[in-house]
């Protein structure tokens, strides 16, 4: 399967790439979603398509739509939370 076209610029990875405690989780998400069979189920990708830009997707949102461990949804816009 080809990888997601957003992978290089996905702000989810940019936010956590320097956090060593998250590296294993990031690898797992890349394997399952960005380069894997769940790519079409990525909530980040769906929200980005619906709202017209990835800039509206919260950086701490996981591909499965949950907030990264240790973070929360308090900064997520209503526009985003309504789509979940
Ligand atoms: S998290 Fe989703 S939108 Fe971002 S690169 Fe992976 S599959 Fe694409």
PDB file of N, CA and C and ligand atoms in Angstrom:
ATOM      1  N   UNK A   1       0.845  -1.187   0.000  1.00  0.00           N
ATOM      2  CA  UNK A   1       0.000   0.000   0.000  1.00  0.00           C
ATOM      3  C   UNK A   1       0.888   1.248   0.000  1.00  0.00           C
ATOM      4  N   UNK A   2       0.513   2.242  -0.775  1.00  0.00           N
ATOM      5  CA  UNK A   2       1.308   3.472  -0.787  1.00  0.00           C
ATOM      6  C   UNK A   2       1.056   4.269   0.492  1.00  0.00           C
ATOM      7  N   UNK A   3       1.985   5.157   0.805  1.00  0.00           N
ATOM      8  CA  UNK A   3       1.809   5.912   2.045  1.00  0.00           C
ATOM      9  C   UNK A   3       0.926   7.132   1.831  1.00  0.00           C
ATOM     10  N   UNK A   4       0.394   7.626   2.925  1.00  0.00           N
ATOM     11  CA  UNK A   4      -0.485   8.789   2.878  1.00  0.00           C
ATOM     12  C   UNK A   4       0.276   9.992   2.311  1.00  0.00           C
ATOM     13  N   UNK A   5      -0.373  10.718   1.444  1.00  0.00           N
ATOM     14  CA  UNK A   5       0.270  11.879   0.825  1.00  0.00           C
ATOM     15  C   UNK A   5       0.554  13.004   1.836  1.00  0.00           C
ATOM     16  N   UNK A   6      -0.082  12.932   3.007  1.00  0.00           N
ATOM     17  CA  UNK A   6       0.122  13.977   4.025  1.00  0.00           C
ATOM     18  C   UNK A   6       1.289  13.677   4.965  1.00  0.00           C
ATOM     19  N   UNK A   7       1.875  12.506   4.833  1.00  0.00           N
ATOM     20  CA  UNK A   7       2.827  12.050   5.855  1.00  0.00           C
ATOM     21  C   UNK A   7       3.962  13.045   6.128  1.00  0.00           C
ATOM     22  N   UNK A   8       4.555  13.588   5.094  1.00  0.00           N
ATOM     23  CA  UNK A   8       5.683  14.498   5.308  1.00  0.00           C
ATOM     24  C   UNK A   8       5.293  15.767   6.047  1.00  0.00           C
ATOM     25  N   UNK A   9       4.050  16.179   5.871  1.00  0.00           N
ATOM     26  CA  UNK A   9       3.634  17.453   6.465  1.00  0.00           C
ATOM     27  C   UNK A   9       2.583  17.314   7.550  1.00  0.00           C
ATOM     28  N   UNK A  10       2.314  16.117   7.992  1.00  0.00           N
ATOM     29  CA  UNK A  10       1.272  15.910   8.994  1.00  0.00           C
ATOM     30  C   UNK A  10       1.726  16.533  10.321  1.00  0.00           C
ATOM     31  N   UNK A  11       0.968  17.503  10.809  1.00  0.00           N
ATOM     32  CA  UNK A  11       1.439  18.215  12.005  1.00  0.00           C
ATOM     33  C   UNK A  11       1.372  17.354  13.267  1.00  0.00           C
ATOM     34  N   UNK A  12       0.701  16.232  13.212  1.00  0.00           N
ATOM     35  CA  UNK A  12       0.700  15.274  14.318  1.00  0.00           C
ATOM     36  C   UNK A  12       2.127  14.777  14.571  1.00  0.00           C
ATOM     37  N   UNK A  13       2.815  14.405  13.524  1.00  0.00           N
ATOM     38  CA  UNK A  13       4.180  13.892  13.680  1.00  0.00           C
ATOM     39  C   UNK A  13       5.155  15.008  14.006  1.00  0.00           C
ATOM     40  N   UNK A  14       4.903  16.169  13.430  1.00  0.00           N
ATOM     41  CA  UNK A  14       5.791  17.302  13.726  1.00  0.00           C
ATOM     42  C   UNK A  14       5.738  17.657  15.205  1.00  0.00           C
ATOM     43  N   UNK A  15       4.547  17.569  15.786  1.00  0.00           N
ATOM     44  CA  UNK A  15       4.396  17.944  17.186  1.00  0.00           C
ATOM     45  C   UNK A  15       5.136  16.990  18.123  1.00  0.00           C
ATOM     46  N   UNK A  16       5.148  15.717  17.771  1.00  0.00           N
ATOM     47  CA  UNK A  16       5.692  14.729  18.711  1.00  0.00           C
ATOM     48  C   UNK A  16       7.012  14.088  18.286  1.00  0.00           C
ATOM     49  N   UNK A  17       7.563  14.459  17.133  1.00  0.00           N
ATOM     50  CA  UNK A  17       8.755  13.760  16.629  1.00  0.00           C
ATOM     51  C   UNK A  17       9.969  13.894  17.552  1.00  0.00           C
ATOM     52  N   UNK A  18      10.024  14.955  18.340  1.00  0.00           N
ATOM     53  CA  UNK A  18      11.174  15.130  19.233  1.00  0.00           C
ATOM     54  C   UNK A  18      10.909  14.624  20.646  1.00  0.00           C
ATOM     55  N   UNK A  19       9.761  14.031  20.850  1.00  0.00           N
ATOM     56  CA  UNK A  19       9.403  13.496  22.169  1.00  0.00           C
ATOM     57  C   UNK A  19       9.690  11.988  22.168  1.00  0.00           C
ATOM     58  N   UNK A  20      10.815  11.611  22.757  1.00  0.00           N
ATOM     59  CA  UNK A  20      11.238  10.201  22.700  1.00  0.00           C
ATOM     60  C   UNK A  20      10.229   9.258  23.335  1.00  0.00           C
ATOM     61  N   UNK A  21       9.486   9.751  24.317  1.00  0.00           N
ATOM     62  CA  UNK A  21       8.511   8.879  24.983  1.00  0.00           C
ATOM     63  C   UNK A  21       7.350   8.516  24.050  1.00  0.00           C
ATOM     64  N   UNK A  22       7.240   9.226  22.936  1.00  0.00           N
ATOM     65  CA  UNK A  22       6.129   8.970  22.002  1.00  0.00           C
ATOM     66  C   UNK A  22       6.575   8.214  20.739  1.00  0.00           C
ATOM     67  N   UNK A  23       7.861   7.969  20.606  1.00  0.00           N
ATOM     68  CA  UNK A  23       8.365   7.377  19.354  1.00  0.00           C
ATOM     69  C   UNK A  23       7.746   6.029  19.015  1.00  0.00           C
ATOM     70  N   UNK A  24       7.581   5.185  20.024  1.00  0.00           N
ATOM     71  CA  UNK A  24       7.013   3.860  19.760  1.00  0.00           C
ATOM     72  C   UNK A  24       5.565   3.987  19.280  1.00  0.00           C
ATOM     73  N   UNK A  25       4.820   4.866  19.927  1.00  0.00           N
ATOM     74  CA  UNK A  25       3.428   5.094  19.519  1.00  0.00           C
ATOM     75  C   UNK A  25       3.381   5.648  18.094  1.00  0.00           C
ATOM     76  N   UNK A  26       4.245   6.596  17.779  1.00  0.00           N
ATOM     77  CA  UNK A  26       4.251   7.182  16.432  1.00  0.00           C
ATOM     78  C   UNK A  26       4.558   6.107  15.391  1.00  0.00           C
ATOM     79  N   UNK A  27       5.531   5.263  15.685  1.00  0.00           N
ATOM     80  CA  UNK A  27       5.861   4.185  14.737  1.00  0.00           C
ATOM     81  C   UNK A  27       4.660   3.284  14.500  1.00  0.00           C
ATOM     82  N   UNK A  28       3.937   2.981  15.582  1.00  0.00           N
ATOM     83  CA  UNK A  28       2.762   2.126  15.458  1.00  0.00           C
ATOM     84  C   UNK A  28       1.686   2.763  14.608  1.00  0.00           C
ATOM     85  N   UNK A  29       1.460   4.048  14.806  1.00  0.00           N
ATOM     86  CA  UNK A  29       0.427   4.734  14.012  1.00  0.00           C
ATOM     87  C   UNK A  29       0.829   4.832  12.541  1.00  0.00           C
ATOM     88  N   UNK A  30       2.097   5.074  12.306  1.00  0.00           N
ATOM     89  CA  UNK A  30       2.556   5.127  10.913  1.00  0.00           C
ATOM     90  C   UNK A  30       2.351   3.769  10.250  1.00  0.00           C
ATOM     91  N   UNK A  31       2.719   2.725  10.971  1.00  0.00           N
ATOM     92  CA  UNK A  31       2.586   1.370  10.424  1.00  0.00           C
ATOM     93  C   UNK A  31       1.126   1.034  10.121  1.00  0.00           C
ATOM     94  N   UNK A  32       0.244   1.367  11.059  1.00  0.00           N
ATOM     95  CA  UNK A  32      -1.183   1.000  10.890  1.00  0.00           C
ATOM     96  C   UNK A  32      -1.945   1.938   9.964  1.00  0.00           C
ATOM     97  N   UNK A  33      -1.714   3.221  10.107  1.00  0.00           N
ATOM     98  CA  UNK A  33      -2.510   4.205   9.361  1.00  0.00           C
ATOM     99  C   UNK A  33      -1.767   4.760   8.145  1.00  0.00           C
ATOM    100  N   UNK A  34      -0.692   5.487   8.387  1.00  0.00           N
ATOM    101  CA  UNK A  34      -0.056   6.271   7.321  1.00  0.00           C
ATOM    102  C   UNK A  34       0.515   5.415   6.196  1.00  0.00           C
ATOM    103  N   UNK A  35       0.971   4.217   6.545  1.00  0.00           N
ATOM    104  CA  UNK A  35       1.526   3.326   5.523  1.00  0.00           C
ATOM    105  C   UNK A  35       0.782   2.003   5.510  1.00  0.00           C
ATOM    106  N   UNK A  36      -0.353   1.966   6.156  1.00  0.00           N
ATOM    107  CA  UNK A  36      -0.996   0.674   6.324  1.00  0.00           C
ATOM    108  C   UNK A  36      -2.447   0.602   5.908  1.00  0.00           C
ATOM    109  N   UNK A  37      -3.057  -0.484   6.326  1.00  0.00           N
ATOM    110  CA  UNK A  37      -4.409  -0.801   5.863  1.00  0.00           C
ATOM    111  C   UNK A  37      -5.490   0.109   6.439  1.00  0.00           C
ATOM    112  N   UNK A  38      -5.179   0.860   7.487  1.00  0.00           N
ATOM    113  CA  UNK A  38      -6.191   1.749   8.070  1.00  0.00           C
ATOM    114  C   UNK A  38      -6.093   3.187   7.550  1.00  0.00           C
ATOM    115  N   UNK A  39      -5.285   3.375   6.541  1.00  0.00           N
ATOM    116  CA  UNK A  39      -5.052   4.729   6.019  1.00  0.00           C
ATOM    117  C   UNK A  39      -6.354   5.455   5.676  1.00  0.00           C
ATOM    118  N   UNK A  40      -7.293   4.750   5.082  1.00  0.00           N
ATOM    119  CA  UNK A  40      -8.554   5.389   4.694  1.00  0.00           C
ATOM    120  C   UNK A  40      -9.480   5.626   5.882  1.00  0.00           C
ATOM    121  N   UNK A  41      -9.109   5.100   7.041  1.00  0.00           N
ATOM    122  CA  UNK A  41      -9.922   5.325   8.250  1.00  0.00           C
ATOM    123  C   UNK A  41      -9.334   6.423   9.130  1.00  0.00           C
ATOM    124  N   UNK A  42      -8.288   7.057   8.693  1.00  0.00           N
ATOM    125  CA  UNK A  42      -7.643   8.087   9.522  1.00  0.00           C
ATOM    126  C   UNK A  42      -8.601   9.259   9.743  1.00  0.00           C
ATOM    127  N   UNK A  43      -8.892   9.530  10.999  1.00  0.00           N
ATOM    128  CA  UNK A  43      -9.810  10.613  11.345  1.00  0.00           C
ATOM    129  C   UNK A  43      -9.192  11.968  10.999  1.00  0.00           C
ATOM    130  N   UNK A  44      -7.904  12.096  11.178  1.00  0.00           N
ATOM    131  CA  UNK A  44      -7.229  13.344  10.818  1.00  0.00           C
ATOM    132  C   UNK A  44      -7.432  13.645   9.340  1.00  0.00           C
ATOM    133  N   UNK A  45      -7.257  12.626   8.539  1.00  0.00           N
ATOM    134  CA  UNK A  45      -7.391  12.797   7.095  1.00  0.00           C
ATOM    135  C   UNK A  45      -8.830  13.166   6.726  1.00  0.00           C
ATOM    136  N   UNK A  46      -9.782  12.483   7.344  1.00  0.00           N
ATOM    137  CA  UNK A  46     -11.202  12.760   7.047  1.00  0.00           C
ATOM    138  C   UNK A  46     -11.568  14.196   7.426  1.00  0.00           C
ATOM    139  N   UNK A  47     -11.143  14.635   8.605  1.00  0.00           N
ATOM    140  CA  UNK A  47     -11.471  15.998   9.039  1.00  0.00           C
ATOM    141  C   UNK A  47     -10.803  17.022   8.121  1.00  0.00           C
ATOM    142  N   UNK A  48      -9.587  16.736   7.750  1.00  0.00           N
ATOM    143  CA  UNK A  48      -8.871  17.627   6.845  1.00  0.00           C
ATOM    144  C   UNK A  48      -9.615  17.754   5.510  1.00  0.00           C
ATOM    145  N   UNK A  49     -10.125  16.653   5.008  1.00  0.00           N
ATOM    146  CA  UNK A  49     -10.857  16.690   3.741  1.00  0.00           C
ATOM    147  C   UNK A  49     -12.176  17.446   3.894  1.00  0.00           C
ATOM    148  N   UNK A  50     -12.892  17.209   4.992  1.00  0.00           N
ATOM    149  CA  UNK A  50     -14.187  17.870   5.198  1.00  0.00           C
ATOM    150  C   UNK A  50     -14.017  19.377   5.391  1.00  0.00           C
ATOM    151  N   UNK A  51     -13.022  19.771   6.180  1.00  0.00           N
ATOM    152  CA  UNK A  51     -12.837  21.197   6.482  1.00  0.00           C
ATOM    153  C   UNK A  51     -11.971  21.908   5.441  1.00  0.00           C
ATOM    154  N   UNK A  52     -11.392  21.147   4.538  1.00  0.00           N
ATOM    155  CA  UNK A  52     -10.671  21.753   3.420  1.00  0.00           C
ATOM    156  C   UNK A  52      -9.192  22.010   3.640  1.00  0.00           C
ATOM    157  N   UNK A  53      -8.695  21.729   4.847  1.00  0.00           N
ATOM    158  CA  UNK A  53      -7.265  21.925   5.075  1.00  0.00           C
ATOM    159  C   UNK A  53      -6.827  21.191   6.337  1.00  0.00           C
ATOM    160  N   UNK A  54      -5.602  20.697   6.324  1.00  0.00           N
ATOM    161  CA  UNK A  54      -5.077  20.019   7.508  1.00  0.00           C
ATOM    162  C   UNK A  54      -4.778  21.007   8.631  1.00  0.00           C
ATOM    163  N   UNK A  55      -4.764  22.305   8.316  1.00  0.00           N
ATOM    164  CA  UNK A  55      -4.463  23.294   9.366  1.00  0.00           C
ATOM    165  C   UNK A  55      -5.549  23.348  10.436  1.00  0.00           C
ATOM    166  N   UNK A  56      -6.740  22.817  10.117  1.00  0.00           N
ATOM    167  CA  UNK A  56      -7.830  22.830  11.095  1.00  0.00           C
ATOM    168  C   UNK A  56      -7.825  21.608  12.012  1.00  0.00           C
ATOM    169  N   UNK A  57      -6.935  20.666  11.731  1.00  0.00           N
ATOM    170  CA  UNK A  57      -6.886  19.441  12.529  1.00  0.00           C
ATOM    171  C   UNK A  57      -5.929  19.652  13.709  1.00  0.00           C
ATOM    172  N   UNK A  58      -6.388  19.446  14.938  1.00  0.00           N
ATOM    173  CA  UNK A  58      -5.511  19.660  16.088  1.00  0.00           C
ATOM    174  C   UNK A  58      -4.267  18.771  16.012  1.00  0.00           C
ATOM    175  N   UNK A  59      -3.087  19.326  16.256  1.00  0.00           N
ATOM    176  CA  UNK A  59      -1.851  18.539  16.158  1.00  0.00           C
ATOM    177  C   UNK A  59      -1.832  17.333  17.085  1.00  0.00           C
ATOM    178  N   UNK A  60      -2.488  17.438  18.237  1.00  0.00           N
ATOM    179  CA  UNK A  60      -2.434  16.326  19.207  1.00  0.00           C
ATOM    180  C   UNK A  60      -3.518  15.273  18.974  1.00  0.00           C
ATOM    181  N   UNK A  61      -4.242  15.383  17.855  1.00  0.00           N
ATOM    182  CA  UNK A  61      -5.249  14.349  17.536  1.00  0.00           C
ATOM    183  C   UNK A  61      -4.569  13.148  16.881  1.00  0.00           C
ATOM    184  N   UNK A  62      -4.822  11.972  17.452  1.00  0.00           N
ATOM    185  CA  UNK A  62      -4.282  10.741  16.879  1.00  0.00           C
ATOM    186  C   UNK A  62      -5.054  10.370  15.614  1.00  0.00           C
ATOM    187  N   UNK A  63      -4.479   9.551  14.779  1.00  0.00           N
ATOM    188  CA  UNK A  63      -5.195   9.095  13.588  1.00  0.00           C
ATOM    189  C   UNK A  63      -6.538   8.416  13.904  1.00  0.00           C
ATOM    190  N   UNK A  64      -6.682   7.917  15.136  1.00  0.00           N
ATOM    191  CA  UNK A  64      -7.958   7.277  15.494  1.00  0.00           C
ATOM    192  C   UNK A  64      -8.962   8.267  16.094  1.00  0.00           C
ATOM    193  N   UNK A  65      -8.588   9.536  16.148  1.00  0.00           N
ATOM    194  CA  UNK A  65      -9.509  10.572  16.608  1.00  0.00           C
ATOM    195  C   UNK A  65      -9.428  10.901  18.092  1.00  0.00           C
ATOM    196  N   UNK A  66      -8.643  10.158  18.846  1.00  0.00           N
ATOM    197  CA  UNK A  66      -8.463  10.452  20.266  1.00  0.00           C
ATOM    198  C   UNK A  66      -7.308  11.452  20.434  1.00  0.00           C
ATOM    199  N   UNK A  67      -7.225  12.025  21.629  1.00  0.00           N
ATOM    200  CA  UNK A  67      -6.095  12.916  21.922  1.00  0.00           C
ATOM    201  C   UNK A  67      -4.893  12.075  22.345  1.00  0.00           C
ATOM    202  N   UNK A  68      -3.699  12.515  21.972  1.00  0.00           N
ATOM    203  CA  UNK A  68      -2.474  11.821  22.377  1.00  0.00           C
ATOM    204  C   UNK A  68      -2.429  11.705  23.892  1.00  0.00           C
ATOM    205  N   UNK A  69      -1.950  10.576  24.387  1.00  0.00           N
ATOM    206  CA  UNK A  69      -1.824  10.361  25.828  1.00  0.00           C
ATOM    207  C   UNK A  69      -1.056  11.517  26.463  1.00  0.00           C
ATOM    208  N   UNK A  70      -1.578  11.998  27.568  1.00  0.00           N
ATOM    209  CA  UNK A  70      -0.924  13.112  28.247  1.00  0.00           C
ATOM    210  C   UNK A  70      -1.392  14.469  27.754  1.00  0.00           C
ATOM    211  N   UNK A  71      -2.273  14.480  26.737  1.00  0.00           N
ATOM    212  CA  UNK A  71      -2.858  15.734  26.242  1.00  0.00           C
ATOM    213  C   UNK A  71      -4.380  15.583  26.308  1.00  0.00           C
ATOM    214  N   UNK A  72      -5.090  16.639  25.969  1.00  0.00           N
ATOM    215  CA  UNK A  72      -6.551  16.534  25.973  1.00  0.00           C
ATOM    216  C   UNK A  72      -7.151  17.341  24.822  1.00  0.00           C
ATOM    217  N   UNK A  73      -8.473  17.362  24.773  1.00  0.00           N
ATOM    218  CA  UNK A  73      -9.167  18.003  23.652  1.00  0.00           C
ATOM    219  C   UNK A  73      -9.571  19.446  23.946  1.00  0.00           C
ATOM    220  N   UNK A  74      -9.074  20.005  25.034  1.00  0.00           N
ATOM    221  CA  UNK A  74      -9.568  21.318  25.458  1.00  0.00           C
ATOM    222  C   UNK A  74      -9.335  22.418  24.416  1.00  0.00           C
ATOM    223  N   UNK A  75      -8.320  22.272  23.573  1.00  0.00           N
ATOM    224  CA  UNK A  75      -8.066  23.313  22.561  1.00  0.00           C
ATOM    225  C   UNK A  75      -8.683  22.995  21.206  1.00  0.00           C
ATOM    226  N   UNK A  76      -9.438  21.921  21.125  1.00  0.00           N
ATOM    227  CA  UNK A  76     -10.023  21.551  19.835  1.00  0.00           C
ATOM    228  C   UNK A  76     -11.236  22.424  19.555  1.00  0.00           C
ATOM    229  N   UNK A  77     -11.368  22.846  18.335  1.00  0.00           N
ATOM    230  CA  UNK A  77     -12.485  23.733  17.973  1.00  0.00           C
ATOM    231  C   UNK A  77     -13.786  22.947  17.953  1.00  0.00           C
ATOM    232  N   UNK A  78     -14.878  23.679  18.093  1.00  0.00           N
ATOM    233  CA  UNK A  78     -16.200  23.060  18.034  1.00  0.00           C
ATOM    234  C   UNK A  78     -16.442  22.426  16.668  1.00  0.00           C
ATOM    235  N   UNK A  79     -15.890  23.104  15.639  1.00  0.00           N
ATOM    236  CA  UNK A  79     -16.006  22.588  14.269  1.00  0.00           C
ATOM    237  C   UNK A  79     -15.448  21.166  14.183  1.00  0.00           C
ATOM    238  N   UNK A  80     -14.344  20.944  14.858  1.00  0.00           N
ATOM    239  CA  UNK A  80     -13.680  19.636  14.849  1.00  0.00           C
ATOM    240  C   UNK A  80     -14.447  18.639  15.715  1.00  0.00           C
ATOM    241  N   UNK A  81     -14.787  19.035  16.931  1.00  0.00           N
ATOM    242  CA  UNK A  81     -15.412  18.069  17.854  1.00  0.00           C
ATOM    243  C   UNK A  81     -16.783  17.624  17.338  1.00  0.00           C
ATOM    244  N   UNK A  82     -17.462  18.486  16.588  1.00  0.00           N
ATOM    245  CA  UNK A  82     -18.759  18.094  16.032  1.00  0.00           C
ATOM    246  C   UNK A  82     -18.623  16.988  14.992  1.00  0.00           C
ATOM    247  N   UNK A  83     -17.461  16.885  14.404  1.00  0.00           N
ATOM    248  CA  UNK A  83     -17.248  15.880  13.356  1.00  0.00           C
ATOM    249  C   UNK A  83     -16.855  14.511  13.914  1.00  0.00           C
ATOM    250  N   UNK A  84     -16.549  14.479  15.211  1.00  0.00           N
ATOM    251  CA  UNK A  84     -16.085  13.211  15.796  1.00  0.00           C
ATOM    252  C   UNK A  84     -17.249  12.270  16.119  1.00  0.00           C
TER     253      UNK A  84
HETATM  254  S1  LIG B   1      -1.964  10.668  10.502  1.00  0.00           S
HETATM  255 FE1  LIG B   1      -3.504  10.414   8.908  1.00  0.00          FE
HETATM  256  S2  LIG B   1      -3.370  12.297   7.709  1.00  0.00           S
HETATM  257 FE2  LIG B   1      -1.489  12.164   8.914  1.00  0.00          FE
HETATM  258  S3  LIG B   1      -0.053  11.129   7.550  1.00  0.00           S
HETATM  259 FE3  LIG B   1      -1.010   9.553   8.814  1.00  0.00          FE
HETATM  260  S4  LIG B   1      -2.738   8.766   7.602  1.00  0.00           S
HETATM  261 FE4  LIG B   1      -2.096  10.729   6.739  1.00  0.00          FE
END
